[in-house]
XYZ file of C-alpha atoms in Angstrom:
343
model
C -144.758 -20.533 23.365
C -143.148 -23.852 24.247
C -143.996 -27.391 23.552
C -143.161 -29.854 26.214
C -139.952 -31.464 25.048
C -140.905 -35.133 25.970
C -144.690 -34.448 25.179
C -145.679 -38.246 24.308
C -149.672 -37.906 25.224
C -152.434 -38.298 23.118
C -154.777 -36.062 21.305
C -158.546 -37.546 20.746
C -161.014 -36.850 18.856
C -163.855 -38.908 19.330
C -162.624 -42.562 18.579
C -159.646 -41.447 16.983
C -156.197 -41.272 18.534
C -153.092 -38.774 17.519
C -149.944 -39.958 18.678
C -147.557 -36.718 18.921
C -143.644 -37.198 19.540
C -141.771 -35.421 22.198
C -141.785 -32.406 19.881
C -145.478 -31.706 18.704
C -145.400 -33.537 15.910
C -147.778 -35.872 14.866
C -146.465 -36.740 11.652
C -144.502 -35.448 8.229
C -140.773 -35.220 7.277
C -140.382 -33.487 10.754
C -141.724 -36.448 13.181
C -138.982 -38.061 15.288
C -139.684 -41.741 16.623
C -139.017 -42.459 20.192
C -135.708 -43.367 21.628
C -133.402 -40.696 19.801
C -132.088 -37.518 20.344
C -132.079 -36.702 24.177
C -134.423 -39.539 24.924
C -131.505 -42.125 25.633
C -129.794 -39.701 28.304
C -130.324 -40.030 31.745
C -132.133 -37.371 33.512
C -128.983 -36.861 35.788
C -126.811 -36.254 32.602
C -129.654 -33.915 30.837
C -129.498 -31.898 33.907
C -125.773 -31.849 34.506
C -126.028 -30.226 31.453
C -128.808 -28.171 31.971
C -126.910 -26.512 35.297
C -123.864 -26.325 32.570
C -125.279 -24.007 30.084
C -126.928 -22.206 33.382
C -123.881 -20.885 34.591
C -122.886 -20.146 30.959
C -125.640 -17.886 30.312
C -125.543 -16.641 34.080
C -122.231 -15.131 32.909
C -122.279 -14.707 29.477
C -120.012 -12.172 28.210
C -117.104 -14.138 30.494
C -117.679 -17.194 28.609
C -117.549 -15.447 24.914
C -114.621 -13.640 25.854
C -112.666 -16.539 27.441
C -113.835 -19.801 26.380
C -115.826 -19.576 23.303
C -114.923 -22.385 21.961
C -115.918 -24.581 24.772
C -119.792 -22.945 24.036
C -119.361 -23.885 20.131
C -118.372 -27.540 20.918
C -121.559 -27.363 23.653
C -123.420 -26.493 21.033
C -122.192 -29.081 18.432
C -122.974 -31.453 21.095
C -126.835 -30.323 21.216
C -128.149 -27.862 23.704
C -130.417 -29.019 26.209
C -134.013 -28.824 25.457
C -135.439 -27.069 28.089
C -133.203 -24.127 27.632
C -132.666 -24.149 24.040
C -134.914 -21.301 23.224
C -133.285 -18.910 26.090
C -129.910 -20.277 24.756
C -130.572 -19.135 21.209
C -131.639 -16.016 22.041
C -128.272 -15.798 24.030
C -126.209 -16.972 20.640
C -127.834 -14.370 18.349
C -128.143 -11.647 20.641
C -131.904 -11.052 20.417
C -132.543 -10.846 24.068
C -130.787 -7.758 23.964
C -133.088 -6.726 20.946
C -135.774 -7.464 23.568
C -134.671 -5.443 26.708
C -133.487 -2.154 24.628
C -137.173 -2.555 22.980
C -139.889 -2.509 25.165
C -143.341 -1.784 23.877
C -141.421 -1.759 20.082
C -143.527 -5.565 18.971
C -146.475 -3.978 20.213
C -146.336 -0.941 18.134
C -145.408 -2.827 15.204
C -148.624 -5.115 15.697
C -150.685 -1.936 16.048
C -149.275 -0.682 12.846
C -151.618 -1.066 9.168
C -149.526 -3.218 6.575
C -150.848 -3.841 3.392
C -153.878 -5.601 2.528
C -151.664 -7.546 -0.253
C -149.407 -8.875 2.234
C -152.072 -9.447 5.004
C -153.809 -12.160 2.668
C -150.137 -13.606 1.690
C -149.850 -14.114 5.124
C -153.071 -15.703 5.616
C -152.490 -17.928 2.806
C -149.099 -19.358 3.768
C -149.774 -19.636 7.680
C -152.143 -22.939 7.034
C -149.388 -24.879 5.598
C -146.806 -24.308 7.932
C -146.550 -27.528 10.311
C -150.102 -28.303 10.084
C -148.511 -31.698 11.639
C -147.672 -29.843 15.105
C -149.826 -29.301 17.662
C -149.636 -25.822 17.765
C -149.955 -25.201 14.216
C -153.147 -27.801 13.505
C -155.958 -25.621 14.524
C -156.467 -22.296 12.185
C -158.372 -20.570 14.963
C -155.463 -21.645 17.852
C -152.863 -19.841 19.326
C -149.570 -20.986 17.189
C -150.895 -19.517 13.568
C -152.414 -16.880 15.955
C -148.794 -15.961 16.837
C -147.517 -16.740 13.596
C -149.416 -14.222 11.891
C -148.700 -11.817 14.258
C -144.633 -12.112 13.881
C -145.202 -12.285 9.956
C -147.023 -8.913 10.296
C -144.891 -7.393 12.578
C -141.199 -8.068 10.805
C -143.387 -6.497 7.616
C -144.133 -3.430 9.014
C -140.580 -3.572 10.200
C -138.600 -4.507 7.149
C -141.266 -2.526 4.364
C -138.073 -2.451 2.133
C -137.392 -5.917 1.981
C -141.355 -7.000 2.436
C -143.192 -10.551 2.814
C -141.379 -13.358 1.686
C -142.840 -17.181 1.687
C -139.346 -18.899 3.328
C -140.220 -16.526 6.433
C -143.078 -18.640 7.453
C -141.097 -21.791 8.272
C -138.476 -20.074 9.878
C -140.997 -17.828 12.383
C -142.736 -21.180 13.061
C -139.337 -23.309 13.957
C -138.856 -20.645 16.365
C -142.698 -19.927 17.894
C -142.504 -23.817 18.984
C -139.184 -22.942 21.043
C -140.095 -19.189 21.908
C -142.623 -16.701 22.902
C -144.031 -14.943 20.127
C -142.342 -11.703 20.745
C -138.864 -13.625 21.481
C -139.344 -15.508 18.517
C -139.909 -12.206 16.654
C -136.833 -11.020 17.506
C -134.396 -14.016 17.162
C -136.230 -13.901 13.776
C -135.244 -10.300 12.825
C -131.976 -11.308 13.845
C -131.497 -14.079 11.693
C -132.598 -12.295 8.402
C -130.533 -9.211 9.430
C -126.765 -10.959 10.687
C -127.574 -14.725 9.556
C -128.863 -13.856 6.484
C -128.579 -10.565 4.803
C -130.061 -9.926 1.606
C -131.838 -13.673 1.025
C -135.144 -12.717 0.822
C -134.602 -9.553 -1.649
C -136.475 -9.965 -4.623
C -133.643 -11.022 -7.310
C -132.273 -13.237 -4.904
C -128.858 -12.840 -5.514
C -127.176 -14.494 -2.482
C -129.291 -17.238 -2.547
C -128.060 -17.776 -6.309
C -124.287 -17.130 -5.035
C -124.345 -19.279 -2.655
C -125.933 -22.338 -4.283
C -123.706 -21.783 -7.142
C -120.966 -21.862 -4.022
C -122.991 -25.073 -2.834
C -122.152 -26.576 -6.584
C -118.118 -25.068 -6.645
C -117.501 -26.833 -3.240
C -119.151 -29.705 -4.170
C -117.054 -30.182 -7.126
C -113.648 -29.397 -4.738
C -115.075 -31.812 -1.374
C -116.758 -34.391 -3.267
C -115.817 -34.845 -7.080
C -117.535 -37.467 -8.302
C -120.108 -36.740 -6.786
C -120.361 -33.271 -8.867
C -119.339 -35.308 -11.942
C -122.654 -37.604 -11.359
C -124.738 -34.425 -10.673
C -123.444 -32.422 -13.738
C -123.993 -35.591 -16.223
C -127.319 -35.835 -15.402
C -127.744 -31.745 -15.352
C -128.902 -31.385 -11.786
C -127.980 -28.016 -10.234
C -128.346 -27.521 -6.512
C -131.212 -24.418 -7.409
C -133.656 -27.522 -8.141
C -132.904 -29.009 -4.875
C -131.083 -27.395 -2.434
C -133.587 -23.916 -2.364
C -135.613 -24.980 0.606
C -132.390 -26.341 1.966
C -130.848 -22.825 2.682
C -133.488 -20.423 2.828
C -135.655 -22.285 5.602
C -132.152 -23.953 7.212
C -133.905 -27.644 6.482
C -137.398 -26.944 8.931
C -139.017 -28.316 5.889
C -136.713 -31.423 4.927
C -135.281 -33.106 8.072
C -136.540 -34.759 11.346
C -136.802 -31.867 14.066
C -134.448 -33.666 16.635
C -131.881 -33.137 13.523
C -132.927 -29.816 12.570
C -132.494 -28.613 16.443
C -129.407 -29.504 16.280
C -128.264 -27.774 13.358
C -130.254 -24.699 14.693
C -128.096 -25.211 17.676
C -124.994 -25.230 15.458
C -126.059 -22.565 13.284
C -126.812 -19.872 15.950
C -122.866 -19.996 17.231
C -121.493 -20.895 13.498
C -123.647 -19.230 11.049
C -124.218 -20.069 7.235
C -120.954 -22.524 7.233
C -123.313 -25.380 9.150
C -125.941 -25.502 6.484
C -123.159 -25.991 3.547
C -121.267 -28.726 5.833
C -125.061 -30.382 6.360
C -125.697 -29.758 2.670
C -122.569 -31.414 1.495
C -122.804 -34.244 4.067
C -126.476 -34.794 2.350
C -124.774 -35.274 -1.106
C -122.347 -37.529 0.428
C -124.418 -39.807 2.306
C -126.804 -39.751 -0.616
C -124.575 -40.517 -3.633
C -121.212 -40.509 -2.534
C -120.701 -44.728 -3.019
C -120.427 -46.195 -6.289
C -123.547 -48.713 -5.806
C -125.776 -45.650 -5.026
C -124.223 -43.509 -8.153
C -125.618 -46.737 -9.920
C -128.759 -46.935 -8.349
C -129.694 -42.756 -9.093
C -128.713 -42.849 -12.034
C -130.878 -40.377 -13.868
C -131.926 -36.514 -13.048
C -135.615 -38.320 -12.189
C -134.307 -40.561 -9.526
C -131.679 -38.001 -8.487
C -133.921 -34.958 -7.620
C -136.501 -37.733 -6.377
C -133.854 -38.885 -3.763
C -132.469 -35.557 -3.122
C -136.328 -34.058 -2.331
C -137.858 -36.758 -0.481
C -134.084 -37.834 1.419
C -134.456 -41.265 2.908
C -134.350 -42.118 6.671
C -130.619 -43.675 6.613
C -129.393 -39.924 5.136
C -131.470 -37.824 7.454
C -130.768 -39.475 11.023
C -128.875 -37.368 13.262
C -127.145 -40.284 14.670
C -125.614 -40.503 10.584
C -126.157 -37.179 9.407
C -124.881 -34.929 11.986
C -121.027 -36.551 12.305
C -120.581 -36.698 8.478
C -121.161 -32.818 8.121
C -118.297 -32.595 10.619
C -116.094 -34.023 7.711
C -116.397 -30.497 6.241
C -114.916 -28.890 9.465
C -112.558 -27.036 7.550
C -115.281 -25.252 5.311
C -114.593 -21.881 7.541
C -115.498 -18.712 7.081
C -112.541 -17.383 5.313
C -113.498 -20.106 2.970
C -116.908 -19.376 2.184
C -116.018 -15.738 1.701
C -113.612 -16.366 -1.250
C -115.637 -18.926 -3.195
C -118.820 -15.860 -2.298
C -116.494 -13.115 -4.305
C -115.579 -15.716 -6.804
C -118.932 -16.703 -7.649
C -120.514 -13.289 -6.933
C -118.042 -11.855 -9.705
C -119.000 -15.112 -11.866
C -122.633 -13.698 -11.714
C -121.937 -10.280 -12.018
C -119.507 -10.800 -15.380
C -116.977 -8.430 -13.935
C-alpha cells in the first residue's frame, strides 16, 4: 500500500478543504511543507537515480559484496521515493522472508490470538497517524491492514506478545509497503534491528538510553552537565525516540531518511540523530540559558522546534557522530549492561 510520493491534491468534504503533503499527511509533527526533501530535484536527477538503485537491486548480492559502501553513502544521501519501499526490503532482507514464505501471512491471519490482545490492538490502531490519509478513516483500508500485521506478528511472536511501540512502526512501513511486505520488513526489524526491545522488563531499551546518557556525557559534555543539573534522564524523553525510530517526533521527509539510513546502518543512526537532537537543541550557551529548568527542558526536548527537526539541519549534524560505530556501541552496551546488572 503506497501513497503517491508528490500527492499534493485535495480531500473535500462538503465545503471543507484538506490540504495533504506529498506524503499523506495532512497535518501533525509528521507534515512536511512543500519545497523540501526531493521536491527541489529535477525529475531528470530523481530518475538518474532511480535507474541507479535499479541496477543495484537488479544485482544485488554483486553490489554488497563489492561496493557496499557506495550503497551506504546512497543511502545517506536518501533513496529515491518511488523505490524506497522495494529498496528497504532489499536492505533488511525481508523479500527473501517473502519468497521462502508463501501462504505463511495468510496462515498467520487465519490463526485465533487472544481476545486481550485483539482489543489492544483495536485500541491503539485509531491513534496511529490519524493525520494520513490512509490512516483517517477507521473503516478504510490502512487500519484495515494495520490490524491485520499487528495480529499476524502476534500469533507469530506469542513469546514476546503485543507491544504499543509496534503500532507506529507497522504503520511507517504500510504507507511505503504492501501489507504483507510491510509485515515482514516488520518482523525483521524487531528480530535483527531490534532484539529484545519490546520484552516486558525492557532491558535494552534501559541499556541503551543509559548508553544514550554515557555518550552524551563523552560527545557533548556540557551538554550532559546541563541535563544532569536539572535531573533530566534521556528515559523521560528519548523513549519514543528509540523504540518507534522518531515516526512519532520528526517530519516524515526526515524520518525517511533516517529509515533509509537505518536499514543499511542499524541502531548507530538513531544514537547519531539522538545526539545531534541534544546538540542542536542545547548545545550553545544562549540556549543552555534559555532551557534552563527540567520544565522547559523536557518541554523543548518533547515538542522539538522546526529549526532542530529540518532535515536540511538535522540530518548533517548527526553525521558529526560518524565515528559512533558499532564496535563502539557494543562496549558502552556491556558497560552499561553490567552497570544494570551489578556484576
Amino acid at each position: 500500500m503506497e501513497v503517491v510520493e508528490d500527492l499534493d491534491e485535495n480531500s473535500y468534504s462538503g465545503d471543507e478543504v484538506v490540504i495533504f503533503d506529498r506524503n499523506g499527511f495532512k497535518g501533525g509533527k509528521q507534515f512536511v511543507d512543500s519545497g523540501s526533501g526531493y521536491s527541489h530535484y529535477t525529475l531528470e536527477r530523481i530518475r538518474r537515480r532511480e535507474l541507479k538503485w535499479m541496477d543495484v537491486l537488479s544485482n544485488w548480492e554483486f553490489w554488497m559484496s563489492t561496493r557496499s559502501h557506495w550503497v551506504r553513502d546512497r543511502c545517506r544521501k536518501g533513496i529515491p521515493p518511488a523505490i524506497r519501499g522495494r529498496v528497504w526490503q532489499y536492505l533488511c532482507g525481508s523479500y527473501l522472508m517473502v519468497q521462502r514464505n508463501p501462504g505463511r501471512y495468510q496462515s498467520l491471519l487465519s490463526q485465533p490470538t487472544e481476545e486481550k490482545t485483539i482489543v489492544q490492538i483495536r485500541q491503539d490502531i485509531n491513534r496511529q497517524f490519524p493525520n494520513h490519509a490512509i490512516f483517517c478513516d477507521s473503516n478504510g483500508i490502512g487500519q484495515t491492514s494495520l490490524f491485520n500485521v499487528l495480529k499476524a506478528f502476534c500469533n507469530s511472536h506469542q513469546e514476546t506478545g503485543y507491544c504499543q511501540a509496534h503500532a507506529p512502526l507497522a504503520s511507517a512501513l504500510l504507507i511505503h509497503l504492501p501489507e504483507e511486505e510491510a509485515f515482514w520488513t516488520f518482523c525483521t526489524i524487531c528480530e535483527r534491528y531490534m532484539p529484545d526491545y519490546f520484552e516486558d522488563n525492557l532491558i535494552r531499551l534501559k541499556v541503551e538510553l543509559n548508553m544514550l546518557q554515557a555518550l552524551c556525557a563523552r560527545y557533548l559534555p556540557k551538554v550532559h552537565e546541563h541535563l544532569m543539573r536539572h535531573k533530566v534522564e534521556p528515559i523521560f524523553f528519548a523513549v519514543d525516540w528509540f523504540m518507534c525510530l522518531f515516526t512519532r517526533n520528526l517530519p516524515w521527509d526526515c524520518v525517511l531518511r533516517i529509515l533509509d539510513m537505518f536499514f543499511f546502518e542499524g541502531i548507530k543512526v538513531i544514537f547519531r540523530i539522538a545526539l545531534a537532537i541534544l546538540s542542536l537543541l542545547i548545545g550553545s550557551p544562549d540556549s543552555r540559558r534559555r532551557l534552563n529548568s527540567a520544565n522547559d527542558l523536557l518541554e523543548s526536548l518533547r515538542r522539538l522546534p522546526e529549526e532542530v527537526t529540518s532535515e536540511k539541519t538535522l540530518l548533517p549534524a548527526s553525521m558529526h557522530y560518524i565515528h559512533i560505530t558499532d564496535q563502539v556501541l557494543m562496549n558502552e552496551y556491556d558497560r552499561q549492561r553490567k552497570l544494570i546488572s551489578g556484576s
